[in-house]
Amino acid sequence: MAKLPGQYVRLQKRFKKFLDAVENLGKAAKDAGPLDDKTSHLVRLAAAAAIGSEGALHSHTRRALAAGAKPDEIYHALILITSTIGFPRVSASLSWADDIIKKR
């Protein structure tokens, strides 16, 4: 398993019940429908791009790759949302995805 970000670990230590609930919510949301793991992470990757969350984008890039996504699928998921979130945010998101993809 990938190393968890420091802030996440600190929150787990300080607010264990809260973080357990957050993790359970994520699992329940994923289990609520028919999307496979790869597609689920590509959707969440796009959401991370939309809110400009570098940490979440890094996390879902890692998870999408682990679920079988190819780098081109990750790039395509981000490029597809250009007309929704704008080129500057997509450009930043592609750069963040590259942070993870290029380390592989």
mmCIF file of N, CA and C in Angstrom, residues 3 8 10 24 38 44-45 52 59 65 67 76 97 104:
data_model
loop_
_atom_site.group_PDB
_atom_site.id
_atom_site.type_symbol
_atom_site.label_atom_id
_atom_site.label_comp_id
_atom_site.label_asym_id
_atom_site.label_seq_id
_atom_site.Cartn_x
_atom_site.Cartn_y
_atom_site.Cartn_z
ATOM 1 N N LYS A 3 2.275 4.970 0.811
ATOM 2 C CA LYS A 3 2.404 5.737 2.048
ATOM 3 C C LYS A 3 1.312 6.804 2.093
ATOM 4 N N TYR A 8 -3.168 13.210 6.562
ATOM 5 C CA TYR A 8 -4.151 12.150 6.732
ATOM 6 C C TYR A 8 -3.826 11.304 7.966
ATOM 7 N N ARG A 10 -2.076 12.232 10.567
ATOM 8 C CA ARG A 10 -2.326 13.045 11.770
ATOM 9 C C ARG A 10 -3.815 13.084 12.099
ATOM 10 N N ASN A 24 -15.580 4.683 5.566
ATOM 11 C CA ASN A 24 -16.777 3.870 5.364
ATOM 12 C C ASN A 24 -17.719 4.511 4.357
ATOM 13 N N LYS A 38 -11.624 0.701 -11.577
ATOM 14 C CA LYS A 38 -10.900 1.610 -12.468
ATOM 15 C C LYS A 38 -11.766 2.818 -12.819
ATOM 16 N N ARG A 44 -13.460 9.828 -9.697
ATOM 17 C CA ARG A 44 -12.985 10.594 -8.542
ATOM 18 C C ARG A 44 -11.752 11.428 -8.892
ATOM 19 N N LEU A 45 -10.955 10.948 -9.826
ATOM 20 C CA LEU A 45 -9.822 11.723 -10.336
ATOM 21 C C LEU A 45 -10.326 13.007 -10.991
ATOM 22 N N GLY A 52 -9.599 21.193 -7.741
ATOM 23 C CA GLY A 52 -8.212 21.646 -7.641
ATOM 24 C C GLY A 52 -7.452 21.037 -6.487
ATOM 25 N N SER A 59 -3.674 10.847 -5.194
ATOM 26 C CA SER A 59 -4.204 9.614 -4.621
ATOM 27 C C SER A 59 -4.997 8.816 -5.647
ATOM 28 N N LEU A 65 -4.288 3.695 -11.392
ATOM 29 C CA LEU A 65 -3.229 2.859 -11.960
ATOM 30 C C LEU A 65 -3.253 1.467 -11.329
ATOM 31 N N ALA A 67 -5.743 -0.029 -10.141
ATOM 32 C CA ALA A 67 -6.959 -0.719 -10.581
ATOM 33 C C ALA A 67 -6.907 -1.079 -12.069
ATOM 34 N N HIS A 76 -6.917 11.072 -20.617
ATOM 35 C CA HIS A 76 -8.177 11.299 -21.323
ATOM 36 C C HIS A 76 -9.285 11.731 -20.366
ATOM 37 N N ALA A 97 -1.001 14.564 -12.278
ATOM 38 C CA ALA A 97 -1.049 13.148 -12.667
ATOM 39 C C ALA A 97 0.347 12.674 -13.083
ATOM 40 N N ARG A 104 6.481 5.838 -11.840
ATOM 41 C CA ARG A 104 6.263 4.390 -12.007
ATOM 42 C C ARG A 104 7.420 3.725 -12.692
#
